[in-house]
């Protein structure tokens, strides 16, 4: 397991990049997984990673597992790689590609339209 300083830095970084609350993320996972004919059970909505992020948001730092820490690193790396300054949304109308990218990031708990 990561040492205390490394874990504290990861915890802070994870909560910086995951800028949606657990309620917002849970609602988004339900919406993003629903289609015209079916809607998954709430505990099965969204991707496994999205569900894991939601579970981490509901934990205390002292309750993290090795799997949680791995997902936290993965989420931080993914969000940082996909939110480079050149990719940030502009004031113009969003393109389909920007909308898809935003939805992918929201599945990880990051809404790029938030400051």
PDB file of C-alpha atoms in Angstrom:
ATOM      1  CA  UNK A   1       0.000   0.000   0.000  1.00  0.00           C
ATOM      2  CA  UNK A   2       1.134   3.579  -0.608  1.00  0.00           C
ATOM      3  CA  UNK A   3       2.852   5.413   2.221  1.00  0.00           C
ATOM      4  CA  UNK A   4       0.897   8.048   4.162  1.00  0.00           C
ATOM      5  CA  UNK A   5       2.241  11.081   2.264  1.00  0.00           C
ATOM      6  CA  UNK A   6       1.706   9.472  -1.126  1.00  0.00           C
ATOM      7  CA  UNK A   7      -1.817   8.403  -0.143  1.00  0.00           C
ATOM      8  CA  UNK A   8      -2.655  11.891   1.109  1.00  0.00           C
ATOM      9  CA  UNK A   9      -1.422  13.437  -2.155  1.00  0.00           C
ATOM     10  CA  UNK A  10      -3.403  10.897  -4.202  1.00  0.00           C
ATOM     11  CA  UNK A  11      -6.536  11.499  -2.113  1.00  0.00           C
ATOM     12  CA  UNK A  12      -6.261  15.260  -2.672  1.00  0.00           C
ATOM     13  CA  UNK A  13      -5.551  14.878  -6.400  1.00  0.00           C
ATOM     14  CA  UNK A  14      -8.407  12.402  -6.853  1.00  0.00           C
ATOM     15  CA  UNK A  15     -10.855  14.771  -5.163  1.00  0.00           C
ATOM     16  CA  UNK A  16      -9.546  17.631  -7.293  1.00  0.00           C
ATOM     17  CA  UNK A  17     -10.156  15.834 -10.601  1.00  0.00           C
ATOM     18  CA  UNK A  18     -13.411  14.184  -9.479  1.00  0.00           C
ATOM     19  CA  UNK A  19     -15.418  17.385  -9.329  1.00  0.00           C
ATOM     20  CA  UNK A  20     -18.878  15.809  -9.206  1.00  0.00           C
ATOM     21  CA  UNK A  21     -20.547  14.865  -5.924  1.00  0.00           C
ATOM     22  CA  UNK A  22     -21.478  11.259  -5.266  1.00  0.00           C
ATOM     23  CA  UNK A  23     -25.151  12.178  -5.821  1.00  0.00           C
ATOM     24  CA  UNK A  24     -24.366  13.834  -9.169  1.00  0.00           C
ATOM     25  CA  UNK A  25     -22.237  10.898 -10.282  1.00  0.00           C
ATOM     26  CA  UNK A  26     -24.875   8.338  -9.244  1.00  0.00           C
ATOM     27  CA  UNK A  27     -27.533  10.265 -11.174  1.00  0.00           C
ATOM     28  CA  UNK A  28     -25.269  10.573 -14.232  1.00  0.00           C
ATOM     29  CA  UNK A  29     -24.446   6.854 -14.225  1.00  0.00           C
ATOM     30  CA  UNK A  30     -28.178   6.036 -14.187  1.00  0.00           C
ATOM     31  CA  UNK A  31     -28.937   8.478 -17.005  1.00  0.00           C
ATOM     32  CA  UNK A  32     -25.976   7.480 -19.161  1.00  0.00           C
ATOM     33  CA  UNK A  33     -26.811   3.773 -18.892  1.00  0.00           C
ATOM     34  CA  UNK A  34     -30.545   4.091 -19.561  1.00  0.00           C
ATOM     35  CA  UNK A  35     -32.009   3.769 -23.014  1.00  0.00           C
ATOM     36  CA  UNK A  36     -35.487   4.024 -24.471  1.00  0.00           C
ATOM     37  CA  UNK A  37     -36.561   0.549 -23.415  1.00  0.00           C
ATOM     38  CA  UNK A  38     -34.539  -0.406 -20.350  1.00  0.00           C
ATOM     39  CA  UNK A  39     -32.935   1.070 -17.306  1.00  0.00           C
ATOM     40  CA  UNK A  40     -30.450  -0.894 -15.171  1.00  0.00           C
ATOM     41  CA  UNK A  41     -30.846  -1.391 -11.449  1.00  0.00           C
ATOM     42  CA  UNK A  42     -29.281   1.590  -9.631  1.00  0.00           C
ATOM     43  CA  UNK A  43     -26.439  -0.474  -8.185  1.00  0.00           C
ATOM     44  CA  UNK A  44     -25.562  -1.730 -11.687  1.00  0.00           C
ATOM     45  CA  UNK A  45     -25.778   1.564 -13.582  1.00  0.00           C
ATOM     46  CA  UNK A  46     -22.662   2.801 -15.320  1.00  0.00           C
ATOM     47  CA  UNK A  47     -19.277   1.291 -16.021  1.00  0.00           C
ATOM     48  CA  UNK A  48     -17.422  -0.735 -13.391  1.00  0.00           C
ATOM     49  CA  UNK A  49     -14.911   2.105 -13.063  1.00  0.00           C
ATOM     50  CA  UNK A  50     -17.707   4.651 -12.620  1.00  0.00           C
ATOM     51  CA  UNK A  51     -19.258   2.479  -9.927  1.00  0.00           C
ATOM     52  CA  UNK A  52     -15.868   2.145  -8.224  1.00  0.00           C
ATOM     53  CA  UNK A  53     -15.354   5.927  -8.286  1.00  0.00           C
ATOM     54  CA  UNK A  54     -18.794   6.318  -6.700  1.00  0.00           C
ATOM     55  CA  UNK A  55     -17.861   3.829  -3.974  1.00  0.00           C
ATOM     56  CA  UNK A  56     -14.584   5.667  -3.291  1.00  0.00           C
ATOM     57  CA  UNK A  57     -16.428   8.978  -2.947  1.00  0.00           C
ATOM     58  CA  UNK A  58     -18.489   7.397  -0.186  1.00  0.00           C
ATOM     59  CA  UNK A  59     -15.436   6.199   1.769  1.00  0.00           C
ATOM     60  CA  UNK A  60     -13.053   7.707   4.253  1.00  0.00           C
ATOM     61  CA  UNK A  61      -9.378   7.776   3.359  1.00  0.00           C
ATOM     62  CA  UNK A  62      -8.612   5.222   6.071  1.00  0.00           C
ATOM     63  CA  UNK A  63     -11.034   2.720   4.480  1.00  0.00           C
ATOM     64  CA  UNK A  64      -9.350   2.591   1.059  1.00  0.00           C
ATOM     65  CA  UNK A  65      -8.290  -0.758  -0.371  1.00  0.00           C
ATOM     66  CA  UNK A  66      -5.479  -1.522  -2.816  1.00  0.00           C
ATOM     67  CA  UNK A  67      -8.112  -1.739  -5.584  1.00  0.00           C
ATOM     68  CA  UNK A  68      -9.427   1.693  -4.609  1.00  0.00           C
ATOM     69  CA  UNK A  69      -5.938   3.170  -4.786  1.00  0.00           C
ATOM     70  CA  UNK A  70      -5.377   1.640  -8.216  1.00  0.00           C
ATOM     71  CA  UNK A  71      -8.647   3.093  -9.511  1.00  0.00           C
ATOM     72  CA  UNK A  72      -7.783   6.481  -8.033  1.00  0.00           C
ATOM     73  CA  UNK A  73      -4.453   6.530  -9.908  1.00  0.00           C
ATOM     74  CA  UNK A  74      -6.211   5.412 -13.102  1.00  0.00           C
ATOM     75  CA  UNK A  75      -8.877   8.129 -12.821  1.00  0.00           C
ATOM     76  CA  UNK A  76      -6.357  10.893 -12.069  1.00  0.00           C
ATOM     77  CA  UNK A  77      -4.162   9.830 -15.004  1.00  0.00           C
ATOM     78  CA  UNK A  78      -7.107   9.524 -17.411  1.00  0.00           C
ATOM     79  CA  UNK A  79      -8.699  12.848 -16.477  1.00  0.00           C
ATOM     80  CA  UNK A  80      -5.394  14.712 -16.625  1.00  0.00           C
ATOM     81  CA  UNK A  81      -4.541  13.195 -20.011  1.00  0.00           C
ATOM     82  CA  UNK A  82      -7.933  14.131 -21.453  1.00  0.00           C
ATOM     83  CA  UNK A  83      -8.163  17.634 -20.015  1.00  0.00           C
ATOM     84  CA  UNK A  84      -5.040  19.239 -21.359  1.00  0.00           C
ATOM     85  CA  UNK A  85      -5.536  23.011 -21.821  1.00  0.00           C
ATOM     86  CA  UNK A  86      -5.869  22.702 -25.591  1.00  0.00           C
ATOM     87  CA  UNK A  87      -8.831  20.369 -25.112  1.00  0.00           C
ATOM     88  CA  UNK A  88     -10.791  22.501 -22.668  1.00  0.00           C
ATOM     89  CA  UNK A  89     -14.214  23.586 -23.924  1.00  0.00           C
ATOM     90  CA  UNK A  90     -14.573  27.003 -25.455  1.00  0.00           C
ATOM     91  CA  UNK A  91     -17.488  29.418 -25.474  1.00  0.00           C
ATOM     92  CA  UNK A  92     -18.569  28.203 -28.903  1.00  0.00           C
ATOM     93  CA  UNK A  93     -21.168  25.521 -29.504  1.00  0.00           C
ATOM     94  CA  UNK A  94     -19.779  22.099 -28.442  1.00  0.00           C
ATOM     95  CA  UNK A  95     -19.106  19.530 -31.149  1.00  0.00           C
ATOM     96  CA  UNK A  96     -20.276  15.919 -30.995  1.00  0.00           C
ATOM     97  CA  UNK A  97     -16.706  14.869 -30.241  1.00  0.00           C
ATOM     98  CA  UNK A  98     -16.502  17.318 -27.314  1.00  0.00           C
ATOM     99  CA  UNK A  99     -19.855  16.087 -26.011  1.00  0.00           C
ATOM    100  CA  UNK A 100     -18.710  12.437 -26.186  1.00  0.00           C
ATOM    101  CA  UNK A 101     -15.471  13.332 -24.401  1.00  0.00           C
ATOM    102  CA  UNK A 102     -17.386  15.190 -21.702  1.00  0.00           C
ATOM    103  CA  UNK A 103     -19.719  12.236 -21.181  1.00  0.00           C
ATOM    104  CA  UNK A 104     -16.768   9.809 -20.918  1.00  0.00           C
ATOM    105  CA  UNK A 105     -15.131  12.038 -18.307  1.00  0.00           C
ATOM    106  CA  UNK A 106     -18.389  12.450 -16.414  1.00  0.00           C
ATOM    107  CA  UNK A 107     -18.547   8.651 -16.108  1.00  0.00           C
ATOM    108  CA  UNK A 108     -15.341   9.015 -14.065  1.00  0.00           C
ATOM    109  CA  UNK A 109     -16.801  11.838 -11.977  1.00  0.00           C
ATOM    110  CA  UNK A 110     -15.181  14.757 -13.832  1.00  0.00           C
ATOM    111  CA  UNK A 111     -17.310  17.387 -15.555  1.00  0.00           C
ATOM    112  CA  UNK A 112     -14.956  19.434 -17.775  1.00  0.00           C
ATOM    113  CA  UNK A 113     -17.476  22.274 -17.950  1.00  0.00           C
ATOM    114  CA  UNK A 114     -17.007  22.987 -14.255  1.00  0.00           C
ATOM    115  CA  UNK A 115     -14.324  25.455 -13.202  1.00  0.00           C
TER     116      UNK A 115
END
